[in-house]
């Protein structure tokens, strides 16, 4: 937890942005895995953490800007509870630690919200993603749970997004701590991978690093020789000599700030020349994209530049053909690079995605494309100092997609399907780092993780 001044300042800034109104925040509750007492590991809501810092289940808060009042709602533990949980701090003590003096039991929430509604005040709340909280809000506000997000507050949402988008020094330090744990995860994976191992053995070892560092994964690890499946959480393949595997993983070890890193690693320690050729194209797209990062540059432009580098590289290898600009304008590269270049990262690995992907990643004059590939670009807006984002281009050979495009002659004037066919079993390559936009440039966060062919192969041989 940060010093209470941090939370006080964040709430002051929020009040200045929203100006007036009754703001209501729900923290997360424990969620049962298979019966009530056997719960999923607790993860607090990120916005609740941002303004109130309390990393415990079952809290709620209000900020009444007009009455200049802040209040925390929670449950005080009885001795019978403490028999199971051990000693717990009282709600008043926790609230004090974040600079709030008013507290009430959760049972009072209903009364206070109803009093606000009956005096015709709008209750501002954020869109909900957990069933428990949708039901709670539904009970408090009398709105059908499936419709609750239609009533979320646009003013509050945009104020929270604008504030959380700009990371402070202490937040950047926490992201760097997470990336440094990623360094240990990746260098371990490079050292231990060998033919005959199952993917799950490496997935288990890297998760162990995060647990030993006192954290948890920021999302379920993607680790597979079938790297062409973008979010591949299946870890049961046996890895063979000559295979490469995509490992896309992240940690949160300090105040719940995330890392999100990807490397592609040769199982037997060195890349084949075919693999190296594709690797170098992805690396060039990744390094050039990072170099282009600075304030006021549009991330959509950087994404399209990466797409052009990928198209040119594939053209040089004979996999694509025709004019590079035309190919990218028609989305032909997306058969190989079907996702966006990156996204914001912070307390969430896809930061604030629960508040609305377009509100986070797009702005008034930047409309989301519906072209295959470009449609998946999560961040398209102009960059600002303090943004932290991922840069993660990739090249993939997805047999089902290749067959569909060939059969339906999609972008056939830009793709040499005969040549592509030779890569059907290639898999995929992705390379990802987490980058801070600084006042005039950028900074790659954390200890540099082996990335060039030479660096990766050297680490594999340790
Ligand atoms: N790391 C997975 C993703 O960005 O979607
Ligand atoms: Mn990512």
PDB file of N, CA and C and ligand atoms in Angstrom, residues 219 231 248 260-262 342-343 345 349-350 378 390 392 430 432 434, ligand 2:
ATOM      1  N   UNK A 219      -2.191 -12.567 -15.548  1.00  0.00           N
ATOM      2  CA  UNK A 219      -3.180 -13.239 -16.406  1.00  0.00           C
ATOM      3  C   UNK A 219      -2.681 -14.670 -16.605  1.00  0.00           C
ATOM      4  N   UNK A 231      -4.131 -16.681 -27.837  1.00  0.00           N
ATOM      5  CA  UNK A 231      -4.282 -16.841 -26.382  1.00  0.00           C
ATOM      6  C   UNK A 231      -4.347 -18.332 -26.061  1.00  0.00           C
ATOM      7  N   UNK A 248       3.958 -15.868 -23.253  1.00  0.00           N
ATOM      8  CA  UNK A 248       3.378 -14.536 -23.028  1.00  0.00           C
ATOM      9  C   UNK A 248       2.809 -14.583 -21.613  1.00  0.00           C
ATOM     10  N   UNK A 260       3.556  -7.525 -18.572  1.00  0.00           N
ATOM     11  CA  UNK A 260       3.035  -8.345 -19.673  1.00  0.00           C
ATOM     12  C   UNK A 260       4.145  -8.421 -20.720  1.00  0.00           C
ATOM     13  N   UNK A 261       4.818  -9.542 -20.742  1.00  0.00           N
ATOM     14  CA  UNK A 261       6.014  -9.694 -21.581  1.00  0.00           C
ATOM     15  C   UNK A 261       5.832 -10.926 -22.469  1.00  0.00           C
ATOM     16  N   UNK A 262       6.365 -10.864 -23.687  1.00  0.00           N
ATOM     17  CA  UNK A 262       6.377 -12.067 -24.531  1.00  0.00           C
ATOM     18  C   UNK A 262       7.775 -12.265 -25.126  1.00  0.00           C
ATOM     19  N   UNK A 342      -0.664  -3.211 -29.321  1.00  0.00           N
ATOM     20  CA  UNK A 342      -0.534  -3.188 -27.865  1.00  0.00           C
ATOM     21  C   UNK A 342      -1.695  -2.512 -27.180  1.00  0.00           C
ATOM     22  N   UNK A 343      -1.550  -2.369 -25.882  1.00  0.00           N
ATOM     23  CA  UNK A 343      -2.622  -1.859 -25.032  1.00  0.00           C
ATOM     24  C   UNK A 343      -2.002  -1.169 -23.829  1.00  0.00           C
ATOM     25  N   UNK A 345      -1.235  -0.650 -19.924  1.00  0.00           N
ATOM     26  CA  UNK A 345      -1.024  -1.598 -18.819  1.00  0.00           C
ATOM     27  C   UNK A 345      -0.841  -0.818 -17.524  1.00  0.00           C
ATOM     28  N   UNK A 349      -3.814  -5.825 -16.534  1.00  0.00           N
ATOM     29  CA  UNK A 349      -2.889  -6.111 -17.636  1.00  0.00           C
ATOM     30  C   UNK A 349      -3.391  -5.461 -18.921  1.00  0.00           C
ATOM     31  N   UNK A 350      -4.677  -5.513 -19.197  1.00  0.00           N
ATOM     32  CA  UNK A 350      -5.275  -4.649 -20.242  1.00  0.00           C
ATOM     33  C   UNK A 350      -5.935  -3.538 -19.437  1.00  0.00           C
ATOM     34  N   UNK A 378      -6.309  -2.328 -29.575  1.00  0.00           N
ATOM     35  CA  UNK A 378      -6.936  -1.830 -28.346  1.00  0.00           C
ATOM     36  C   UNK A 378      -6.565  -0.384 -28.046  1.00  0.00           C
ATOM     37  N   UNK A 390       1.979  -1.687 -23.937  1.00  0.00           N
ATOM     38  CA  UNK A 390       2.746  -2.821 -24.444  1.00  0.00           C
ATOM     39  C   UNK A 390       3.011  -2.621 -25.933  1.00  0.00           C
ATOM     40  N   UNK A 392       3.786  -5.248 -28.941  1.00  0.00           N
ATOM     41  CA  UNK A 392       3.811  -6.692 -29.095  1.00  0.00           C
ATOM     42  C   UNK A 392       3.395  -7.178 -30.490  1.00  0.00           C
ATOM     43  N   UNK A 430       5.991 -13.938 -31.328  1.00  0.00           N
ATOM     44  CA  UNK A 430       5.568 -12.629 -30.796  1.00  0.00           C
ATOM     45  C   UNK A 430       6.669 -12.154 -29.849  1.00  0.00           C
ATOM     46  N   UNK A 432       7.273  -8.941 -26.953  1.00  0.00           N
ATOM     47  CA  UNK A 432       6.520  -7.881 -26.258  1.00  0.00           C
ATOM     48  C   UNK A 432       7.311  -7.295 -25.095  1.00  0.00           C
ATOM     49  N   UNK A 434       7.098  -3.736 -22.143  1.00  0.00           N
ATOM     50  CA  UNK A 434       6.239  -2.719 -21.525  1.00  0.00           C
ATOM     51  C   UNK A 434       7.003  -1.389 -21.529  1.00  0.00           C
TER      52      UNK A 434
HETATM   53 MN1  LIG B   2      -0.149  -7.834 -24.040  1.00  0.00          MN
END
